[in-house]
Amino acid sequence: MLATLNYHLEHYTGSIVFDQRDPAEEYYLKQIDEIENDFQKLRLDELQERWSHFKERLSRRVDLGFTNYIKQKTGYDIDIFEDLRKRVAPIIAQNKIDNVKEAQDVSNILEVYQKVSNNDGEVTTLRQLLNEYNQKFKKPTLSKSLGRIIKNLEEKHSPNHKHSIFIQHSGSGVNALTTVVISVPGGSGPIYCARGANLPIKAYWKDDSTIIIETNKNNIIDHKHEQVKSYQYIIKIEYVET
């Protein structure tokens, strides 16, 4: 289990770092502490549950490097796609996809087979099932978070079109927030967040590596970052407060 978390630290951190804070790294380090505590107290059920959780995460990410890593580190042969194949088998047998979860499973196993299998017939079948599902069931959806509808204003792209920002309004009353969100190759997240509905905040690109946020110095702030790093990209955030 520790080898699994170390793999995540090596391969799934650094994708988006706010100032000097990497949320993914913090999460995995916390998981390591909890796993060591569970091991000392012989909480086998909790350890099994954590392993199932991270195995499923790797499966959804279609991570083809994990098996070799674990083999080298521990000597064990682990198939993280076994459960996925079992879920997809009845979908193929009934020759249709019934819901979003099944569509995601089919999409994930299709990616696996395209990379590691020469079974063109099965790949063709999976593609056909996905196409039929998308034609029949794909519908527009509203963005929601914790039961609150989120309104995203116009997205603004950096001059090189590699990154984007947008202002997000969510909640109401005392729970209302106005947030500036950045989207970079490694993910997305809030770079500035103040309490209040529809605050007159402006955000725009000064150049490919600099964002300007115009805001009120009296705002009650939840988040305020000065820099975002995503892999090799570093983006500075400048504030104009009136």
PDB file of N, CA and C in Angstrom, residues 52 55-61 80-94 96-97 99 101-106 108-109 113 126 129:
ATOM      1  N   SER A  52      -8.487  -0.539  -2.339  1.00  0.00           N
ATOM      2  CA  SER A  52      -9.520  -0.595  -3.375  1.00  0.00           C
ATOM      3  C   SER A  52      -9.765   0.788  -3.977  1.00  0.00           C
ATOM      4  N   LYS A  55      -6.676   1.728  -6.169  1.00  0.00           N
ATOM      5  CA  LYS A  55      -6.641   0.866  -7.353  1.00  0.00           C
ATOM      6  C   LYS A  55      -7.674   1.334  -8.371  1.00  0.00           C
ATOM      7  N   GLU A  56      -8.853   1.701  -7.889  1.00  0.00           N
ATOM      8  CA  GLU A  56      -9.906   2.184  -8.782  1.00  0.00           C
ATOM      9  C   GLU A  56      -9.510   3.522  -9.417  1.00  0.00           C
ATOM     10  N   ARG A  57      -8.857   4.387  -8.655  1.00  0.00           N
ATOM     11  CA  ARG A  57      -8.375   5.670  -9.203  1.00  0.00           C
ATOM     12  C   ARG A  57      -7.394   5.423 -10.347  1.00  0.00           C
ATOM     13  N   LEU A  58      -6.469   4.498 -10.150  1.00  0.00           N
ATOM     14  CA  LEU A  58      -5.492   4.191 -11.188  1.00  0.00           C
ATOM     15  C   LEU A  58      -6.165   3.576 -12.405  1.00  0.00           C
ATOM     16  N   SER A  59      -7.164   2.753 -12.162  1.00  0.00           N
ATOM     17  CA  SER A  59      -7.901   2.142 -13.267  1.00  0.00           C
ATOM     18  C   SER A  59      -8.626   3.205 -14.086  1.00  0.00           C
ATOM     19  N   ARG A  60      -9.294   4.146 -13.403  1.00  0.00           N
ATOM     20  CA  ARG A  60     -10.006   5.218 -14.114  1.00  0.00           C
ATOM     21  C   ARG A  60      -9.049   6.103 -14.901  1.00  0.00           C
ATOM     22  N   ARG A  61      -7.834   6.235 -14.396  1.00  0.00           N
ATOM     23  CA  ARG A  61      -6.829   7.028 -15.106  1.00  0.00           C
ATOM     24  C   ARG A  61      -6.148   6.241 -16.223  1.00  0.00           C
ATOM     25  N   ILE A  80      -4.732  -3.954 -12.166  1.00  0.00           N
ATOM     26  CA  ILE A  80      -5.676  -2.945 -11.676  1.00  0.00           C
ATOM     27  C   ILE A  80      -6.926  -2.854 -12.555  1.00  0.00           C
ATOM     28  N   PHE A  81      -6.921  -3.540 -13.702  1.00  0.00           N
ATOM     29  CA  PHE A  81      -8.067  -3.470 -14.610  1.00  0.00           C
ATOM     30  C   PHE A  81      -8.990  -4.685 -14.503  1.00  0.00           C
ATOM     31  N   GLU A  82      -8.716  -5.583 -13.561  1.00  0.00           N
ATOM     32  CA  GLU A  82      -9.529  -6.794 -13.427  1.00  0.00           C
ATOM     33  C   GLU A  82     -10.988  -6.452 -13.139  1.00  0.00           C
ATOM     34  N   ASP A  83     -11.237  -5.579 -12.168  1.00  0.00           N
ATOM     35  CA  ASP A  83     -12.615  -5.217 -11.824  1.00  0.00           C
ATOM     36  C   ASP A  83     -13.293  -4.491 -12.978  1.00  0.00           C
ATOM     37  N   LEU A  84     -12.523  -3.670 -13.681  1.00  0.00           N
ATOM     38  CA  LEU A  84     -13.076  -2.939 -14.821  1.00  0.00           C
ATOM     39  C   LEU A  84     -13.532  -3.899 -15.913  1.00  0.00           C
ATOM     40  N   ARG A  85     -12.723  -4.906 -16.212  1.00  0.00           N
ATOM     41  CA  ARG A  85     -13.107  -5.894 -17.221  1.00  0.00           C
ATOM     42  C   ARG A  85     -14.363  -6.654 -16.807  1.00  0.00           C
ATOM     43  N   LYS A  86     -14.465  -6.964 -15.510  1.00  0.00           N
ATOM     44  CA  LYS A  86     -15.649  -7.678 -15.022  1.00  0.00           C
ATOM     45  C   LYS A  86     -16.909  -6.821 -15.166  1.00  0.00           C
ATOM     46  N   ARG A  87     -16.773  -5.507 -14.970  1.00  0.00           N
ATOM     47  CA  ARG A  87     -17.940  -4.628 -15.109  1.00  0.00           C
ATOM     48  C   ARG A  87     -18.339  -4.451 -16.564  1.00  0.00           C
ATOM     49  N   VAL A  88     -17.355  -4.485 -17.447  1.00  0.00           N
ATOM     50  CA  VAL A  88     -17.637  -4.248 -18.869  1.00  0.00           C
ATOM     51  C   VAL A  88     -18.181  -5.500 -19.552  1.00  0.00           C
ATOM     52  N   ALA A  89     -17.808  -6.678 -19.076  1.00  0.00           N
ATOM     53  CA  ALA A  89     -18.235  -7.924 -19.724  1.00  0.00           C
ATOM     54  C   ALA A  89     -19.748  -8.014 -19.909  1.00  0.00           C
ATOM     55  N   PRO A  90     -20.578  -7.771 -18.880  1.00  0.00           N
ATOM     56  CA  PRO A  90     -22.031  -7.848 -19.104  1.00  0.00           C
ATOM     57  C   PRO A  90     -22.565  -6.748 -20.018  1.00  0.00           C
ATOM     58  N   ILE A  91     -21.875  -5.613 -20.072  1.00  0.00           N
ATOM     59  CA  ILE A  91     -22.288  -4.540 -20.983  1.00  0.00           C
ATOM     60  C   ILE A  91     -22.127  -5.002 -22.426  1.00  0.00           C
ATOM     61  N   ILE A  92     -21.000  -5.653 -22.700  1.00  0.00           N
ATOM     62  CA  ILE A  92     -20.768  -6.192 -24.045  1.00  0.00           C
ATOM     63  C   ILE A  92     -21.788  -7.290 -24.343  1.00  0.00           C
ATOM     64  N   ALA A  93     -22.074  -8.132 -23.340  1.00  0.00           N
ATOM     65  CA  ALA A  93     -23.004  -9.239 -23.539  1.00  0.00           C
ATOM     66  C   ALA A  93     -24.409  -8.750 -23.888  1.00  0.00           C
ATOM     67  N   GLN A  94     -24.854  -7.671 -23.229  1.00  0.00           N
ATOM     68  CA  GLN A  94     -26.193  -7.146 -23.521  1.00  0.00           C
ATOM     69  C   GLN A  94     -26.192  -6.195 -24.713  1.00  0.00           C
ATOM     70  N   LYS A  96     -25.325  -3.074 -25.099  1.00  0.00           N
ATOM     71  CA  LYS A  96     -25.774  -1.687 -24.956  1.00  0.00           C
ATOM     72  C   LYS A  96     -25.254  -1.109 -23.641  1.00  0.00           C
ATOM     73  N   ILE A  97     -25.139   0.226 -23.647  1.00  0.00           N
ATOM     74  CA  ILE A  97     -24.732   0.970 -22.459  1.00  0.00           C
ATOM     75  C   ILE A  97     -25.969   1.670 -21.910  1.00  0.00           C
ATOM     76  N   ASN A  99     -26.065   3.718 -18.841  1.00  0.00           N
ATOM     77  CA  ASN A  99     -25.913   4.932 -18.037  1.00  0.00           C
ATOM     78  C   ASN A  99     -24.504   5.493 -18.160  1.00  0.00           C
ATOM     79  N   LYS A 101     -22.135   5.843 -15.912  1.00  0.00           N
ATOM     80  CA  LYS A 101     -21.088   5.030 -15.282  1.00  0.00           C
ATOM     81  C   LYS A 101     -20.629   3.926 -16.221  1.00  0.00           C
ATOM     82  N   GLU A 102     -21.559   3.260 -16.867  1.00  0.00           N
ATOM     83  CA  GLU A 102     -21.188   2.203 -17.809  1.00  0.00           C
ATOM     84  C   GLU A 102     -20.436   2.788 -18.995  1.00  0.00           C
ATOM     85  N   ALA A 103     -20.844   3.967 -19.458  1.00  0.00           N
ATOM     86  CA  ALA A 103     -20.158   4.611 -20.582  1.00  0.00           C
ATOM     87  C   ALA A 103     -18.713   4.932 -20.222  1.00  0.00           C
ATOM     88  N   GLN A 104     -18.487   5.385 -18.982  1.00  0.00           N
ATOM     89  CA  GLN A 104     -17.126   5.687 -18.552  1.00  0.00           C
ATOM     90  C   GLN A 104     -16.287   4.426 -18.463  1.00  0.00           C
ATOM     91  N   ASP A 105     -16.872   3.346 -17.959  1.00  0.00           N
ATOM     92  CA  ASP A 105     -16.152   2.073 -17.878  1.00  0.00           C
ATOM     93  C   ASP A 105     -15.761   1.580 -19.274  1.00  0.00           C
ATOM     94  N   VAL A 106     -16.693   1.652 -20.205  1.00  0.00           N
ATOM     95  CA  VAL A 106     -16.403   1.213 -21.573  1.00  0.00           C
ATOM     96  C   VAL A 106     -15.316   2.073 -22.195  1.00  0.00           C
ATOM     97  N   ASN A 108     -12.922   3.671 -20.630  1.00  0.00           N
ATOM     98  CA  ASN A 108     -11.635   3.366 -19.994  1.00  0.00           C
ATOM     99  C   ASN A 108     -11.046   2.050 -20.505  1.00  0.00           C
ATOM    100  N   ILE A 109     -11.872   1.005 -20.586  1.00  0.00           N
ATOM    101  CA  ILE A 109     -11.329  -0.273 -21.047  1.00  0.00           C
ATOM    102  C   ILE A 109     -10.971  -0.200 -22.527  1.00  0.00           C
ATOM    103  N   TYR A 113      -7.393  -1.337 -24.131  1.00  0.00           N
ATOM    104  CA  TYR A 113      -7.257  -2.285 -25.236  1.00  0.00           C
ATOM    105  C   TYR A 113      -6.557  -1.655 -26.443  1.00  0.00           C
ATOM    106  N   LEU A 126     -16.578  -1.995 -28.780  1.00  0.00           N
ATOM    107  CA  LEU A 126     -16.635  -0.991 -27.726  1.00  0.00           C
ATOM    108  C   LEU A 126     -16.870   0.404 -28.308  1.00  0.00           C
ATOM    109  N   LEU A 129     -20.551   0.689 -29.255  1.00  0.00           N
ATOM    110  CA  LEU A 129     -21.405   0.875 -28.085  1.00  0.00           C
ATOM    111  C   LEU A 129     -21.361   2.317 -27.590  1.00  0.00           C
TER     112      LEU A 129
END
